[in-house]
Amino acid sequence: MPTTVDKIRRALEKRDGIAEDEMRVLADSYRTQVQEVNQRLDDAVMLLRKGLRSEAIQRVEMTPNALDAAAELEFPEWDEWNEILQFMGIPLPPKLNQDYVAQINEAIIESLPLDALLRRHRRLAIAKAPLAVRLRTLRQIARVDSANGVWHDDVEKWEKVRLSQIDHELKHALEQEDSRYLYQLNQELTSGNWRVAPSSRLIDQCAFAAEAHVRQSQESELGVLAPQINAAFEDRDESLARTLRSQWQSVRAKYKVSVPGHLESSVAPAMQWLEDLDRQAVMESERQMAMANLESTLESDSPIEAVKKAYDQASRFGEPLPEDLTQRVEELANQPAKQAKRKMILIGAGIAAVVLVGIVGIGMFLASSGKQSVQQESVDQMTRFVEAEQYDAAMDFYNSVLASDPDLARMPQMVAMQATAKKAIEKQAARQELFDKLIAQASNDDPALIDEILLPQLDELAATPGEQARVDDLRQRKAAYRAGEAMRQSDEMIGKVAEFQRQFAELSSRGDSTGNRQAIGQLLSSIVRLPNQFPLASDTARAKQETLRAQVDSTLKRLKDESMVSQQRDAAIDSLLNSRSLEVYSDRLRDFSTQSVSRTGFIEFRTVIDEEDHWLNVERINAWLGDLESKLNNGVTSTEAAALIESAERIQSVASPNPVLQAMPQFTETMKEIVGRRVILDGAFGLIAKHPLSQLVTLPIPDSESPTGTTSHLIYKTFAEQNADRMSRAGSIGVDVVSDPLGGVRNRAFQGPLPKVIDEPNQSIAQVVSQKSKQAIGFDTKWELTFLLQVSEVMKRPELDGVIKEWLIYYLLDAATRGSKELKEMIPLTMRTLVRRSSVREQWHQSRPTDPELNAEVKRVIAAELPIAYRRLANPLSDYETIAAQRLKWVGFLTKSSGGQIEYHLRGGTPEYDGTLYVAAASREGDAETSIFPVGKLQQGHVQLTPNPVHQVPGRPLFLFPN
């Protein structure tokens, strides 16, 4: 994942300009990161100032490494970016504290030499080594890590303890007459490294006791060198003799006591021979320099006086000059002689006179010049010794002159050169003392602890081959140690890298978890510290370490980026899951679309943020379901059914395909059926009300031939009312009896008085017709039940003729089945039976034996079908009520995993009921605004998305509709 600096640089490279909102976010992010790094650097520097260097370095190297983070936050376009921020009015972020970075880097570099010393310090402590050995190591640590005052405090504490030990050890060594140990104690006390000064008493006792060992050791070492020097002298091996002389002088300087006389005298001839060779070498050197000066004077066309002076200097060594130089000088000298030849002839006489005087003067000059020549020779010799830096020879020569010719020795030139030689000898002694002190500090039996920091200074101080040989020996031992140590460290470092490589492979296979990332971070810290642990490792080992470091660092950054992305993604998903409504969900989607989490691709923001209207259409469908549920619960009237048809059509135009309407495929037909019932009801009841039977009553005439003892005749109720008195009289009475299906009558004579008329079928029909208004709501909302109840009431009429009952039942059921397909489908046998018996019902007007019972066949089929229909049609819209009680519930949404797979997220847990999952999107066919597509199923608590992902767009809400 790109870092903040990468994003800044990419933003600066855009050709179409830089968005202020984008740059403000980047500036805030950069500011936060710089503040965090500066805070860690500040903490580390505060530890450095307290002398806690190791703690400071550890603080910086904690994961994530502060120095690495500081390096990542640097980029060359800083100034350009700041100008842009100023132009946009965005507050400038702080700068990295580069001074602190430099201080910490310097501390890390300074800590590198400490590693070997600290390891030895720990080993000595574990081995319980003598305090003297441990104290030397502690002093070296304090010198290397001088900024840490803790070491100096420890050195002083240990020195106090060690001085107390030396006091006891001195007494014991004196009792045992252990001169070697006494010498070692004296060397330890006079090393000059003490912070707590030893007492003078202790130093004097040690020095006195150690002198015997010093003299013994010196005599032993010089006794070995003396025969070797004499042998070299006899063989005239100048090179070997000079080397042995340097060793002789080193031993003398080492012990700083006088050499035994017998040894001094044994090597005196050899030493004198070497001194003579030294003087000869000096004189030859001076002669070569004089000849070079003469040649230079000749070539520079100097005056004849300068040439003569240079010639005299070159001729004073008693050796003939090269012939070419002599010839050149003579030619130069003859030139003025030739020019002055004529003048010399003229003054010849004068010269002859002067010659006599000159002879006298020359005699006197020669008498005095002899002494002056000797003095000048002595001065010249002294000069040559001083110029050749043979100061011991110069002092010996001066002392011999002083003994033989004090006046000559007191000459200013001689005194000045004697002072120069003496000062040089004193300087040499000081140099020798400093050299011995430093080489003692640098030396150590353990080559790891040889202080190579002092070697350059010792190189400058070394004045003899022997001294240089000692310095070179330390350097070679240190180099050999470093070479061996480098090989060992390289092998160990490569082994560590291999071990870390295995750990890295194992950790990489464990996947991305917080614990695993922490383990990889700790592994990276261990890998980064390898160069400090093995400072002498080879380039090959370092290359392997760097390769592994880069791999682990890259993997850790990738895991951190993935973790950060995952955390951002999880936080975004949690926020979306907690949205109270689809409106809030949509608002949050828009917010996330402008944030960095949008780059993870877990939601296709460009697609889904424009689909909010389609989600709201789902809410419109749910609102329609609520309205439908309310109407169904109270019974749907024909008016409501008409309104529902219209609203269903609107919903169909809003969303198609629509799972709600798909679950009710006959909804419109059912509602249309309900709407059409009012016409059916009006027609049926109007026909019944207008039928002649509605005006008729029954006149039961006793009849012995009738099975029931009476014969029923239908007469108009108005006729009966108008002729009630006449019909109650005795005698023959004419009565208008209905004689045809149209209600026509014919007069028939009956013997009076006539029986009382029965108010049927007038009463039953009136009762039925009155139910139209009384049961208006029932017919509207419970069509089938109301009609079946009416049929049941008709069947219970005790005085109504059976045929007329059948006629009335037929008309009621005919109207009911025309208004309900379900009822028609449930009583097919009844309706076929009634239709088949239509001819019987057409004879309703005929007089017949009084019998209120229905036809047996009709009664049987009615008894078989109508009770079942009544039970099943108690709520004929129950399926619709069940569907209307459900909703397209928003249960979650889709996302895309980091691996590119479509995932689902459910709000508030998994629903307890099974159903189909849908998404709402723009319709691709027809005139509808929205299409609701199935994308999966919820079954027994498990979600299964369909294999076809065409509608599974990350970010779309999931709606669940129950099965």
Coordinates of C-alpha atoms in Angstrom, one line a residue, residues 195-589:
R195 CA 41.2 8.0 38.8
V196 CA 41.7 7.4 42.5
A197 CA 45.4 8.3 43.0
P198 CA 47.3 5.5 44.9
S199 CA 49.1 6.6 48.1
S200 CA 52.7 7.6 47.7
R201 CA 53.6 5.1 50.4
L202 CA 52.2 2.3 48.3
I203 CA 53.9 3.5 45.2
D204 CA 57.3 3.8 46.9
Q205 CA 57.0 0.4 48.5
C206 CA 56.1 -1.2 45.2
A207 CA 58.8 0.7 43.3
F208 CA 61.6 -0.3 45.7
A209 CA 60.4 -3.9 45.9
A210 CA 60.1 -4.1 42.1
E211 CA 63.5 -2.7 41.3
A212 CA 65.3 -6.0 41.8
H213 CA 63.0 -7.7 39.4
V214 CA 63.5 -4.8 36.9
R215 CA 67.2 -5.1 37.0
Q216 CA 67.1 -8.9 36.8
S217 CA 64.7 -8.8 33.8
Q218 CA 66.8 -6.1 32.1
E219 CA 70.0 -8.0 32.6
S220 CA 68.4 -11.1 31.3
E221 CA 67.1 -9.5 28.1
L222 CA 70.3 -7.5 27.4
G223 CA 72.4 -10.6 28.1
V224 CA 70.6 -12.3 25.2
L225 CA 71.1 -9.3 22.9
A226 CA 74.8 -8.6 23.7
P227 CA 76.3 -11.7 22.0
Q228 CA 74.1 -11.1 19.0
I229 CA 75.3 -7.5 18.7
N230 CA 79.0 -8.6 18.9
A231 CA 78.4 -11.3 16.3
A232 CA 76.9 -8.8 13.9
F233 CA 79.8 -6.5 14.5
E234 CA 82.3 -9.2 13.7
D235 CA 80.4 -10.0 10.5
R236 CA 80.1 -6.3 9.7
D237 CA 76.3 -6.9 9.2
E238 CA 75.2 -3.3 9.5
S239 CA 71.5 -4.0 9.0
L240 CA 71.3 -6.7 11.7
A241 CA 73.5 -4.6 14.1
R242 CA 71.2 -1.6 13.8
T243 CA 68.1 -3.7 14.4
L244 CA 69.7 -5.3 17.5
R245 CA 70.8 -1.8 18.7
S246 CA 67.2 -0.6 18.5
Q247 CA 66.1 -3.6 20.6
W248 CA 68.9 -2.8 23.1
Q249 CA 67.8 0.8 23.3
S250 CA 64.1 -0.4 23.7
V251 CA 65.0 -2.6 26.6
R252 CA 66.9 0.2 28.3
A253 CA 63.9 2.5 27.8
K254 CA 61.5 -0.1 29.0
Y255 CA 63.2 -0.7 32.4
K256 CA 64.6 2.8 32.9
V257 CA 67.5 1.7 35.1
S258 CA 71.3 1.8 34.4
V259 CA 72.8 -1.0 32.4
P260 CA 75.2 -3.3 34.2
G261 CA 78.9 -2.3 33.5
H262 CA 80.0 -5.7 32.1
L263 CA 77.2 -5.7 29.6
E264 CA 77.9 -2.0 28.6
S265 CA 81.6 -2.6 28.0
S266 CA 81.0 -5.9 26.1
V267 CA 79.0 -4.1 23.4
A268 CA 81.0 -0.8 23.4
P269 CA 83.1 -1.6 20.3
A270 CA 80.1 -2.5 18.3
M271 CA 78.2 0.5 19.5
Q272 CA 81.2 2.7 18.6
W273 CA 81.4 1.1 15.2
L274 CA 77.7 1.9 14.6
E275 CA 78.2 5.5 15.8
D276 CA 81.1 5.9 13.3
L277 CA 78.9 4.6 10.6
D278 CA 76.3 7.1 11.7
R279 CA 78.7 10.0 11.5
Q280 CA 80.0 8.9 8.1
A281 CA 76.4 8.6 6.9
V282 CA 75.7 12.1 8.2
M283 CA 78.8 13.5 6.5
E284 CA 78.0 11.9 3.2
S285 CA 74.5 13.2 3.5
E286 CA 75.8 16.7 4.2
R287 CA 78.3 16.4 1.2
Q288 CA 75.5 15.4 -1.1
M289 CA 73.4 18.3 0.0
A290 CA 76.4 20.7 -0.4
M291 CA 77.0 19.4 -4.0
A292 CA 73.3 19.8 -4.8
N293 CA 73.4 23.3 -3.4
L294 CA 76.5 24.1 -5.6
E295 CA 74.8 22.7 -8.7
S296 CA 71.7 24.7 -8.0
T297 CA 73.8 27.9 -7.5
L298 CA 75.5 27.4 -10.8
E299 CA 72.3 26.8 -12.7
S300 CA 70.6 29.9 -11.2
D301 CA 73.4 32.3 -12.5
S302 CA 74.2 33.4 -9.0
P303 CA 77.1 35.9 -8.3
I304 CA 80.6 34.5 -8.3
E305 CA 80.7 35.1 -4.5
A306 CA 77.8 32.8 -3.9
V307 CA 79.3 30.2 -6.2
K308 CA 82.6 30.4 -4.4
K309 CA 80.9 30.0 -1.0
A310 CA 78.9 27.0 -2.3
Y311 CA 82.1 25.5 -3.7
D312 CA 83.9 25.9 -0.4
Q313 CA 81.1 24.2 1.5
A314 CA 81.2 21.2 -1.0
S315 CA 85.0 20.9 -0.8
R316 CA 85.3 20.8 2.9
F317 CA 84.6 17.1 3.3
G318 CA 88.1 16.1 1.9
E319 CA 86.5 14.3 -1.0
P320 CA 87.1 15.4 -4.7
L321 CA 84.2 17.0 -6.4
P322 CA 82.9 15.6 -9.6
E323 CA 85.0 16.8 -12.6
D324 CA 82.1 18.5 -14.4
L325 CA 81.2 20.7 -11.3
T326 CA 84.9 21.6 -10.9
Q327 CA 85.2 22.6 -14.5
R328 CA 82.0 24.7 -14.4
V329 CA 83.3 26.6 -11.3
E330 CA 86.7 27.2 -12.9
E331 CA 85.2 28.6 -16.1
L332 CA 82.9 30.9 -14.1
A333 CA 86.0 32.0 -12.1
N334 CA 88.2 32.7 -15.2
Q335 CA 85.7 35.0 -16.9
P336 CA 86.4 38.1 -14.7
A337 CA 90.1 37.3 -14.8
K338 CA 90.3 37.6 -18.6
Q339 CA 88.4 40.9 -18.5
A340 CA 90.8 42.3 -15.9
K341 CA 94.0 41.1 -17.6
R342 CA 94.9 44.5 -19.1
K343 CA 94.1 46.3 -15.9
M344 CA 96.4 43.8 -14.0
I345 CA 99.4 44.7 -16.3
L346 CA 99.0 48.4 -15.5
I347 CA 99.0 47.8 -11.8
G348 CA 101.6 45.0 -11.8
A349 CA 104.2 47.4 -10.3
G350 CA 101.9 48.3 -7.5
I351 CA 101.2 44.6 -6.8
A352 CA 105.0 43.9 -6.6
A353 CA 105.3 46.5 -3.9
V354 CA 102.4 45.1 -2.0
V355 CA 103.8 41.5 -2.2
L356 CA 106.5 42.3 0.2
V357 CA 104.0 43.6 2.7
G358 CA 101.8 40.6 2.0
I359 CA 104.5 38.1 2.7
V360 CA 104.9 39.6 6.2
G361 CA 101.1 39.6 6.8
I362 CA 100.7 36.0 5.6
G363 CA 103.2 34.8 8.0
M364 CA 101.2 36.4 10.9
F365 CA 97.9 35.1 9.5
L366 CA 99.1 31.6 9.2
A367 CA 100.1 31.6 12.9
S368 CA 96.6 32.7 14.0
S369 CA 94.5 30.9 11.4
G370 CA 95.7 27.5 12.7
K371 CA 93.9 27.9 15.9
Q372 CA 90.8 29.4 14.3
S373 CA 90.7 26.5 11.9
V374 CA 90.6 24.0 14.8
Q375 CA 87.8 26.0 16.5
Q376 CA 85.9 26.3 13.3
E377 CA 86.3 22.5 12.7
S378 CA 84.9 21.8 16.1
V379 CA 82.0 24.2 15.6
D380 CA 81.3 22.6 12.2
Q381 CA 81.4 19.1 13.7
M382 CA 79.0 20.1 16.5
T383 CA 76.8 21.6 13.8
R384 CA 76.8 18.4 11.8
F385 CA 75.9 16.4 14.8
V386 CA 72.9 18.7 15.6
E387 CA 71.8 18.9 12.0
A388 CA 72.0 15.2 11.7
E389 CA 69.9 14.9 14.9
Q390 CA 72.7 12.9 16.5
Y391 CA 72.1 14.6 19.8
D392 CA 73.8 12.0 22.0
A393 CA 76.9 12.2 19.8
A394 CA 76.7 16.0 20.0
M395 CA 76.5 16.0 23.8
D396 CA 79.5 13.5 24.0
F397 CA 81.5 15.7 21.5
Y398 CA 80.6 18.8 23.5
N399 CA 81.7 17.2 26.8
S400 CA 85.0 16.1 25.2
V401 CA 85.6 19.7 23.9
L402 CA 84.6 21.0 27.3
A403 CA 87.2 18.8 28.9
S404 CA 90.0 19.6 26.5
D405 CA 89.2 23.2 25.6
P406 CA 86.8 25.0 27.9
D407 CA 87.1 28.3 26.0
L408 CA 86.0 26.6 22.8
A409 CA 83.1 24.9 24.6
R410 CA 82.0 28.3 25.9
M411 CA 81.8 29.8 22.5
P412 CA 78.2 31.0 21.8
Q413 CA 77.8 28.8 18.8
M414 CA 78.9 25.7 20.8
V415 CA 76.7 26.6 23.8
A416 CA 73.7 27.2 21.5
M417 CA 74.1 23.9 19.8
Q418 CA 74.7 22.2 23.1
A419 CA 71.4 23.7 24.4
T420 CA 69.6 22.5 21.2
A421 CA 71.0 19.0 21.7
K422 CA 70.1 18.9 25.4
K423 CA 66.6 20.1 24.6
A424 CA 66.2 17.6 21.9
I425 CA 67.4 14.8 24.2
E426 CA 64.9 15.9 26.9
K427 CA 62.2 16.0 24.2
Q428 CA 63.2 12.6 23.1
A429 CA 62.9 11.4 26.8
A430 CA 59.4 12.9 27.1
R431 CA 58.5 11.3 23.8
Q432 CA 59.9 8.0 25.0
E433 CA 57.9 8.2 28.2
L434 CA 54.7 9.1 26.4
F435 CA 55.3 6.3 23.9
D436 CA 55.8 3.8 26.7
K437 CA 52.7 5.0 28.5
L438 CA 50.5 4.8 25.4
I439 CA 51.8 1.5 24.2
A440 CA 51.1 0.1 27.6
Q441 CA 47.5 1.3 27.4
A442 CA 47.1 0.0 23.9
S443 CA 48.6 -3.4 24.6
N444 CA 46.6 -6.3 26.0
D445 CA 47.1 -10.1 26.1
D446 CA 43.6 -10.4 24.5
P447 CA 43.9 -9.0 20.9
A448 CA 40.3 -8.1 21.0
L449 CA 41.1 -5.5 23.6
I450 CA 44.1 -3.9 21.9
D451 CA 43.2 -0.3 21.7
E452 CA 43.7 0.5 18.0
I453 CA 42.5 4.1 18.5
L454 CA 46.0 4.8 20.0
L455 CA 47.9 3.2 17.2
P456 CA 48.0 6.3 14.9
Q457 CA 49.3 8.4 17.8
L458 CA 51.9 5.7 18.5
D459 CA 52.9 5.7 14.8
E460 CA 53.7 9.4 15.2
L461 CA 55.6 8.9 18.4
A462 CA 57.7 5.9 17.2
A463 CA 61.2 7.2 16.5
T464 CA 63.2 3.9 16.2
P465 CA 62.7 0.8 14.2
G466 CA 62.2 -1.1 17.5
E467 CA 59.4 1.2 18.6
Q468 CA 57.8 1.0 15.2
A469 CA 58.1 -2.8 15.3
R470 CA 56.2 -2.8 18.6
V471 CA 53.5 -0.7 17.1
D472 CA 53.3 -2.8 14.0
D473 CA 53.2 -5.9 16.2
L474 CA 50.1 -4.6 17.9
R475 CA 48.6 -3.6 14.6
Q476 CA 49.3 -7.0 13.1
R477 CA 47.8 -8.8 16.2
K478 CA 44.8 -6.6 16.0
A479 CA 44.5 -7.1 12.3
A480 CA 44.9 -10.9 12.7
Y481 CA 42.2 -10.8 15.4
R482 CA 39.9 -8.7 13.3
A483 CA 40.4 -11.1 10.4
G484 CA 39.6 -14.1 12.5
E485 CA 36.8 -12.3 14.2
A486 CA 35.5 -11.1 10.9
M487 CA 35.4 -14.7 9.7
R488 CA 33.8 -15.9 12.9
Q489 CA 31.2 -13.1 12.9
S490 CA 30.5 -13.7 9.2
D491 CA 29.8 -17.3 9.8
E492 CA 27.7 -16.6 12.9
M493 CA 25.8 -13.8 11.1
I494 CA 25.1 -16.1 8.1
G495 CA 23.9 -18.7 10.5
K496 CA 21.7 -16.2 12.2
V497 CA 20.3 -15.1 8.8
A498 CA 19.5 -18.7 7.9
E499 CA 17.8 -19.2 11.3
F500 CA 15.8 -16.0 10.8
Q501 CA 15.0 -17.0 7.3
R502 CA 13.4 -20.2 8.6
Q503 CA 11.5 -18.3 11.3
F504 CA 10.3 -15.8 8.6
A505 CA 9.1 -18.7 6.4
E506 CA 7.2 -20.2 9.3
L507 CA 5.6 -16.9 10.3
S508 CA 4.7 -16.1 6.7
S509 CA 2.7 -19.3 6.5
R510 CA 0.6 -18.4 9.5
G511 CA -1.4 -15.7 7.8
D512 CA -2.2 -12.2 8.9
S513 CA -3.0 -11.8 12.6
T514 CA -2.0 -9.3 15.2
G515 CA 0.2 -11.7 17.0
N516 CA 1.9 -12.8 13.8
R517 CA 2.5 -9.2 12.8
Q518 CA 4.1 -8.5 16.1
A519 CA 6.3 -11.6 15.8
I520 CA 7.4 -10.5 12.3
G521 CA 8.1 -7.1 13.7
Q522 CA 10.3 -8.5 16.5
L523 CA 12.0 -10.7 13.9
L524 CA 12.7 -7.6 11.8
S525 CA 14.2 -5.8 14.8
S526 CA 16.5 -8.8 15.4
I527 CA 17.6 -8.8 11.7
V528 CA 18.3 -5.0 11.7
R529 CA 20.5 -5.4 14.8
L530 CA 22.7 -8.1 13.2
P531 CA 25.2 -5.5 11.7
N532 CA 25.6 -4.0 15.2
Q533 CA 26.0 -7.5 16.8
F534 CA 28.5 -8.5 14.1
P535 CA 30.3 -5.3 13.0
L536 CA 33.2 -7.2 11.4
A537 CA 31.0 -9.4 9.2
S538 CA 31.9 -9.7 5.6
D539 CA 30.1 -8.0 2.7
T540 CA 28.6 -11.3 1.7
A541 CA 27.1 -11.8 5.2
R542 CA 25.8 -8.2 5.2
A543 CA 24.3 -8.7 1.7
K544 CA 22.4 -11.8 2.9
Q545 CA 21.2 -9.8 6.0
E546 CA 20.1 -6.9 3.9
T547 CA 18.3 -9.2 1.4
L548 CA 16.4 -10.8 4.3
R549 CA 15.8 -7.5 6.0
A550 CA 14.3 -6.1 2.8
Q551 CA 12.0 -9.2 2.4
V552 CA 10.8 -9.1 6.0
D553 CA 10.4 -5.3 5.9
S554 CA 8.4 -5.6 2.7
T555 CA 6.3 -8.4 4.1
L556 CA 5.7 -6.5 7.4
K557 CA 4.7 -3.3 5.6
R558 CA 2.4 -5.4 3.3
L559 CA 0.8 -7.1 6.3
K560 CA 0.5 -3.7 8.1
D561 CA -1.0 -2.2 5.1
E562 CA -3.4 -5.1 4.7
S563 CA -4.2 -5.0 8.4
M564 CA -4.8 -1.2 8.2
V565 CA -7.0 -1.7 5.1
S566 CA -8.7 -4.6 6.8
Q567 CA -9.3 -2.5 9.9
Q568 CA -10.6 0.4 7.8
R569 CA -12.8 -2.0 5.9
D570 CA -14.1 -3.7 9.1
A571 CA -14.8 -0.3 10.7
A572 CA -16.6 0.9 7.5
I573 CA -18.6 -2.4 7.5
D574 CA -19.5 -2.0 11.2
S575 CA -20.6 1.5 10.6
L576 CA -22.8 0.5 7.6
L577 CA -24.3 -2.4 9.6
N578 CA -25.2 0.0 12.4
S579 CA -27.1 2.4 10.0
R580 CA -30.5 3.0 11.4
S581 CA -32.1 3.3 8.0
L582 CA -31.4 3.0 4.3
E583 CA -31.1 6.8 4.2
V584 CA -28.4 6.7 6.8
Y585 CA -26.8 3.8 5.0
S586 CA -26.7 5.8 1.8
D587 CA -25.2 8.9 3.5
R588 CA -22.5 6.8 5.0
L589 CA -21.7 5.2 1.7

